[in-house]
Every structure is written in structure tokens, then in C-alpha cells.
PDB file of C-alpha atoms in Angstrom:
ATOM      1  CA  MET A   4      12.262  11.487 -22.600  1.00 82.00           C
ATOM      2  CA  GLN A   5      11.579  15.603 -20.551  1.00 82.00           C
ATOM      3  CA  ALA A   6       9.395  14.363 -18.089  1.00 76.00           C
ATOM      4  CA  ILE A   7       6.928  18.467 -16.943  1.00 76.00           C
ATOM      5  CA  CYS A   8       6.195  17.410 -13.630  1.00 78.00           C
ATOM      6  CA  VAL A   9       5.478  14.649 -11.330  1.00 83.00           C
ATOM      7  CA  THR A  10       1.619  14.362 -11.779  1.00 87.00           C
ATOM      8  CA  HIS A  11       0.074  12.717  -9.062  1.00 89.00           C
ATOM      9  CA  ILE A  12       0.825  10.312  -6.466  1.00 92.00           C
ATOM     10  CA  GLY A  13      -1.777   7.476  -5.919  1.00 93.00           C
ATOM     11  CA  ILE A  14      -3.181   5.053  -3.146  1.00 94.00           C
ATOM     12  CA  CYS A  15      -4.852   2.038  -2.462  1.00 92.00           C
ATOM     13  CA  VAL A  16      -6.950   3.083   0.770  1.00 95.00           C
ATOM     14  CA  ARG A  17      -9.159   0.543   3.187  1.00 93.00           C
ATOM     15  CA  ASP A  18     -11.352   3.076   3.598  1.00 95.00           C
ATOM     16  CA  MET A  19     -11.671   6.613   2.464  1.00 96.00           C
ATOM     17  CA  GLU A  20     -13.640   7.912   5.033  1.00 97.00           C
ATOM     18  CA  LYS A  21     -11.162   7.534   7.710  1.00 96.00           C
ATOM     19  CA  SER A  22      -8.443   9.137   4.820  1.00 97.00           C
ATOM     20  CA  LEU A  23     -10.230  11.772   4.417  1.00 98.00           C
ATOM     21  CA  ALA A  24     -11.184  12.709   7.856  1.00 97.00           C
ATOM     22  CA  PHE A  25      -6.929  12.253   7.340  1.00 97.00           C
ATOM     23  CA  TYR A  26      -5.837  13.728   5.084  1.00 97.00           C
ATOM     24  CA  ARG A  27      -8.219  16.825   4.544  1.00 96.00           C
ATOM     25  CA  ASP A  28      -9.728  16.974   7.368  1.00 96.00           C
ATOM     26  CA  ALA A  29      -6.639  16.667   9.671  1.00 94.00           C
ATOM     27  CA  LEU A  30      -3.694  17.937   7.214  1.00 94.00           C
ATOM     28  CA  GLY A  31      -5.532  20.119   5.403  1.00 94.00           C
ATOM     29  CA  MET A  32      -5.686  19.363   2.045  1.00 95.00           C
ATOM     30  CA  LYS A  33      -8.912  19.855  -0.256  1.00 95.00           C
ATOM     31  CA  VAL A  34     -10.583  17.724  -2.579  1.00 96.00           C
ATOM     32  CA  LEU A  35     -10.140  18.090  -6.001  1.00 95.00           C
ATOM     33  CA  GLY A  36     -12.514  15.626  -7.441  1.00 94.00           C
ATOM     34  CA  ASP A  37     -14.138  12.728  -5.917  1.00 97.00           C
ATOM     35  CA  LYS A  38     -16.302  10.160  -8.415  1.00 94.00           C
ATOM     36  CA  ALA A  39     -16.771   6.396  -9.017  1.00 92.00           C
ATOM     37  CA  THR A  40     -14.959   5.205 -11.795  1.00 87.00           C
ATOM     38  CA  ASP A  41     -14.819   1.854 -14.399  1.00 81.00           C
ATOM     39  CA  PRO A  42     -12.110   0.218 -12.453  1.00 80.00           C
ATOM     40  CA  THR A  43     -11.502  -1.248 -15.708  1.00 76.00           C
ATOM     41  CA  GLU A  44     -11.874   2.421 -18.370  1.00 76.00           C
ATOM     42  CA  GLY A  45      -7.899   2.751 -19.976  1.00 68.00           C
ATOM     43  CA  GLY A  46      -6.911  -1.041 -20.060  1.00 69.00           C
ATOM     44  CA  ARG A  47      -6.009  -0.715 -15.810  1.00 70.00           C
ATOM     45  CA  LEU A  48      -8.065  -3.712 -15.388  1.00 68.00           C
ATOM     46  CA  HIS A  49      -4.329  -5.041 -15.965  1.00 72.00           C
ATOM     47  CA  ASN A  50      -3.173  -3.314 -13.011  1.00 77.00           C
ATOM     48  CA  TYR A  51      -5.013  -5.284 -10.013  1.00 78.00           C
ATOM     49  CA  LYS A  52      -4.195  -8.330  -8.539  1.00 79.00           C
ATOM     50  CA  HIS A  53      -8.326  -8.992  -8.425  1.00 81.00           C
ATOM     51  CA  ARG A  54     -10.770  -8.307 -10.810  1.00 84.00           C
ATOM     52  CA  ARG A  55     -12.673  -5.290  -9.361  1.00 85.00           C
ATOM     53  CA  LYS A  56     -16.397  -4.641  -9.674  1.00 85.00           C
ATOM     54  CA  THR A  57     -16.003  -0.714  -8.333  1.00 87.00           C
ATOM     55  CA  ARG A  58     -13.641   2.128  -7.879  1.00 90.00           C
ATOM     56  CA  ARG A  59     -13.825   5.631  -5.974  1.00 94.00           C
ATOM     57  CA  TRP A  60     -11.295   7.755  -6.193  1.00 94.00           C
ATOM     58  CA  VAL A  61     -10.554  11.699  -4.286  1.00 96.00           C
ATOM     59  CA  SER A  62      -8.339  13.583  -6.121  1.00 95.00           C
ATOM     60  CA  LEU A  63      -6.735  16.340  -2.895  1.00 95.00           C
ATOM     61  CA  SER A  64      -4.210  19.237  -2.734  1.00 94.00           C
ATOM     62  CA  TYR A  65      -2.914  22.066  -1.023  1.00 90.00           C
ATOM     63  CA  GLY A  66      -3.921  24.679  -3.434  1.00 80.00           C
ATOM     64  CA  GLU A  67      -5.664  24.913  -7.007  1.00 79.00           C
ATOM     65  CA  GLY A  68      -3.299  23.845  -9.855  1.00 79.00           C
ATOM     66  CA  THR A  69      -0.910  22.507  -8.249  1.00 81.00           C
ATOM     67  CA  THR A  70       0.957  19.196  -8.279  1.00 82.00           C
ATOM     68  CA  PRO A  71       1.689  16.953  -7.448  1.00 87.00           C
ATOM     69  CA  THR A  72      -1.656  15.951  -6.674  1.00 91.00           C
ATOM     70  CA  LEU A  73      -2.647  12.531  -3.990  1.00 94.00           C
ATOM     71  CA  THR A  74      -5.285  10.055  -5.486  1.00 94.00           C
ATOM     72  CA  LEU A  75      -6.650   7.687  -3.063  1.00 95.00           C
ATOM     73  CA  THR A  76      -8.577   4.884  -4.037  1.00 93.00           C
ATOM     74  CA  SER A  77     -10.869   2.471  -3.366  1.00 92.00           C
ATOM     75  CA  HIS A  78     -13.147   0.126  -4.269  1.00 90.00           C
ATOM     76  CA  PRO A  79     -16.798   0.730  -1.703  1.00 91.00           C
ATOM     77  CA  GLY A  80     -17.598  -2.718  -0.924  1.00 90.00           C
ATOM     78  CA  GLU A  81     -14.555  -5.581  -1.593  1.00 89.00           C
ATOM     79  CA  ASP A  82     -11.858  -5.522   0.799  1.00 85.00           C
ATOM     80  CA  PRO A  83      -8.524  -4.545  -0.138  1.00 84.00           C
ATOM     81  CA  ASP A  84      -4.777  -6.907   0.773  1.00 87.00           C
ATOM     82  CA  GLY A  85      -1.134  -6.114   1.537  1.00 88.00           C
ATOM     83  CA  GLU A  86       0.211  -3.717   4.298  1.00 88.00           C
ATOM     84  CA  PRO A  87       2.573  -0.667   4.061  1.00 90.00           C
ATOM     85  CA  ILE A  88       5.680  -1.523   3.120  1.00 89.00           C
ATOM     86  CA  LEU A  89       8.593   0.091   5.703  1.00 88.00           C
ATOM     87  CA  LEU A  90      11.588   2.884   4.742  1.00 89.00           C
ATOM     88  CA  ASP A  91      13.977  -0.206   3.525  1.00 91.00           C
ATOM     89  CA  GLN A  92      11.258  -2.859   1.675  1.00 90.00           C
ATOM     90  CA  ILE A  93      11.137  -2.321  -2.314  1.00 89.00           C
ATOM     91  CA  GLY A  94       7.890   0.085  -3.040  1.00 89.00           C
ATOM     92  CA  ILE A  95       7.091   3.327  -2.873  1.00 88.00           C
ATOM     93  CA  SER A  96       7.633   3.795   0.687  1.00 91.00           C
ATOM     94  CA  HIS A  97       6.184   7.499   2.971  1.00 93.00           C
ATOM     95  CA  LEU A  98       5.098  10.311   1.122  1.00 92.00           C
ATOM     96  CA  SER A  99       6.833  13.575   1.795  1.00 92.00           C
ATOM     97  CA  PHE A 100       5.166  16.768   2.930  1.00 92.00           C
ATOM     98  CA  GLY A 101       8.345  20.578   2.168  1.00 91.00           C
ATOM     99  CA  ILE A 102       6.622  22.779   5.350  1.00 91.00           C
ATOM    100  CA  SER A 103       7.740  25.527   7.127  1.00 91.00           C
ATOM    101  CA  ASP A 104       7.575  24.563  10.621  1.00 93.00           C
ATOM    102  CA  VAL A 105       8.194  20.765  11.432  1.00 94.00           C
ATOM    103  CA  LYS A 106       7.624  21.320  15.121  1.00 94.00           C
ATOM    104  CA  ALA A 107       4.505  23.121  15.419  1.00 94.00           C
ATOM    105  CA  LEU A 108       2.914  20.834  12.734  1.00 95.00           C
ATOM    106  CA  ALA A 109       4.769  17.568  15.336  1.00 95.00           C
ATOM    107  CA  GLU A 110       2.023  19.668  18.329  1.00 95.00           C
ATOM    108  CA  ASP A 111      -1.049  20.230  16.689  1.00 95.00           C
ATOM    109  CA  LEU A 112      -0.892  17.238  14.323  1.00 95.00           C
ATOM    110  CA  MET A 113      -0.366  15.071  18.612  1.00 95.00           C
ATOM    111  CA  SER A 114      -2.412  17.453  19.919  1.00 95.00           C
ATOM    112  CA  LYS A 115      -5.564  16.290  17.628  1.00 94.00           C
ATOM    113  CA  GLY A 116      -4.064  13.166  18.734  1.00 95.00           C
ATOM    114  CA  ILE A 117      -2.124  11.579  15.407  1.00 95.00           C
ATOM    115  CA  GLN A 118       1.140   9.682  16.756  1.00 95.00           C
ATOM    116  CA  LEU A 119       4.423  10.455  15.604  1.00 96.00           C
ATOM    117  CA  ALA A 120       5.911   7.654  14.650  1.00 95.00           C
ATOM    118  CA  GLY A 121       8.906   7.606  17.020  1.00 93.00           C
ATOM    119  CA  PRO A 122       8.856   9.776  20.194  1.00 93.00           C
ATOM    120  CA  LEU A 123       9.685  13.324  19.493  1.00 91.00           C
ATOM    121  CA  GLU A 124      12.723  13.095  20.598  1.00 92.00           C
ATOM    122  CA  ALA A 125      13.570  11.120  18.043  1.00 93.00           C
ATOM    123  CA  PHE A 126      13.623  13.731  15.661  1.00 93.00           C
ATOM    124  CA  THR A 127      14.582  16.275  16.526  1.00 92.00           C
ATOM    125  CA  ASN A 128      18.223  17.101  16.507  1.00 91.00           C
ATOM    126  CA  ASP A 129      21.381  18.458  18.651  1.00 92.00           C
ATOM    127  CA  LYS A 130      20.369  21.997  18.126  1.00 91.00           C
ATOM    128  CA  GLY A 131      16.479  20.685  19.353  1.00 90.00           C
ATOM    129  CA  GLU A 132      15.233  21.291  16.024  1.00 90.00           C
ATOM    130  CA  ILE A 133      12.765  19.345  14.415  1.00 93.00           C
ATOM    131  CA  ASN A 134      13.305  19.327  10.892  1.00 92.00           C
ATOM    132  CA  SER A 135      11.463  15.986   9.483  1.00 94.00           C
ATOM    133  CA  ILE A 136       8.812  13.454  11.244  1.00 96.00           C
ATOM    134  CA  TYR A 137       6.786  10.644  10.414  1.00 95.00           C
ATOM    135  CA  VAL A 138       3.757  10.308  10.643  1.00 96.00           C
ATOM    136  CA  ARG A 139       1.098   7.134   9.491  1.00 96.00           C
ATOM    137  CA  ASP A 140      -2.006   7.823   7.382  1.00 96.00           C
ATOM    138  CA  PRO A 141      -4.924   5.438   8.898  1.00 96.00           C
ATOM    139  CA  ASP A 142      -3.705   2.772   6.582  1.00 94.00           C
ATOM    140  CA  GLY A 143       0.046   2.889   7.870  1.00 94.00           C
ATOM    141  CA  ILE A 144       1.687   4.890   5.514  1.00 95.00           C
ATOM    142  CA  LEU A 145       4.161   6.534   6.392  1.00 95.00           C
ATOM    143  CA  VAL A 146       3.488  10.354   5.210  1.00 95.00           C
ATOM    144  CA  GLN A 147       6.703  12.392   5.843  1.00 95.00           C
ATOM    145  CA  PHE A 148       6.527  16.133   7.068  1.00 94.00           C
ATOM    146  CA  ASN A 149      10.294  17.747   6.453  1.00 93.00           C
ATOM    147  CA  LYS A 150      12.087  21.426   5.437  1.00 90.00           C
ATOM    148  CA  PRO A 151      12.098  22.192   2.098  1.00 85.00           C
ATOM    149  CA  GLY A 152      15.496  20.864   1.074  1.00 73.00           C
ATOM    150  CA  GLY A 153      15.958  18.368   3.897  1.00 54.00           C
ATOM    151  CA  ALA A 154      15.340  14.624   3.917  1.00 52.00           C
TER     152      ALA A 154
END
């Protein structure tokens, strides 16, 4: 198989409005689509831990036609279960976005009341540079911002 690209990354969220306030409003992502779908369509029913009656998905991106997109899903009126994992646990441990000025973003996020997943000094190298930071989304999922080509 020769894949062309990663098309999207999907995460399930507890509260769509809180997640949109984070990804859309605080991080500046654009909503490409927002709709209710049938959780049983396309054979998806077998991919759920619990039988679901509802599904809302919102597709976000940093620009039209760019991939991958971020797909947020929720199940209105039904509580999801589970907890986000940490970097040393099996599964998708975090999302990462490449940006040119990590320090400026860190300052912007902190001014908006978003806490870093550790003290700023922990992300600062010997030269006083900040090349990567982590924050947590409203569900506790780790989101990394780093200079492209960084770890």
C-alpha cells in the first residue's frame, strides 16, 4: 500500500462546545463541517464500546483543503467513558501542530487562561529557546506545538 496522506485525526470529546472553544476559538482552527450522523452507518457500530444512538461530528482545519483535518465527535445526550492516556501508554497519546514561534504561542495561550502541561521553564532549553510545548484540551488530551522537524 502506498498512502497518499493522512486524511484526518478523530477524537471523541465529552462537551463539543468546550472543545470548539478550545480548538476553534483559542487555537484558531476553522470549522469545515458540523453535522449529526447515524452512528450505525458505514459499519461503524462494530467500532464502538457501547451502542450509541447519536453522533455529532465537527471537522476542523487550519485552512481549506489542508490535511489532515481534526474530527471531533460527541454523542449528545450520551456520556462517553474513558480517560485520555499519557505519553508512555499504548494508543494515540497526543496531537502535534507545527508552528514557527512556540514561545509566542505559549505566551498567547497563557494570556487566554490555558495552562501549559508543565512549567514554562520545563520547555526551555539551555539557550533559552522554547521549541515545543504541551497543553491539555478540555478532555485532558495532550496537544503539542513544536517547530517543524522537532520532536
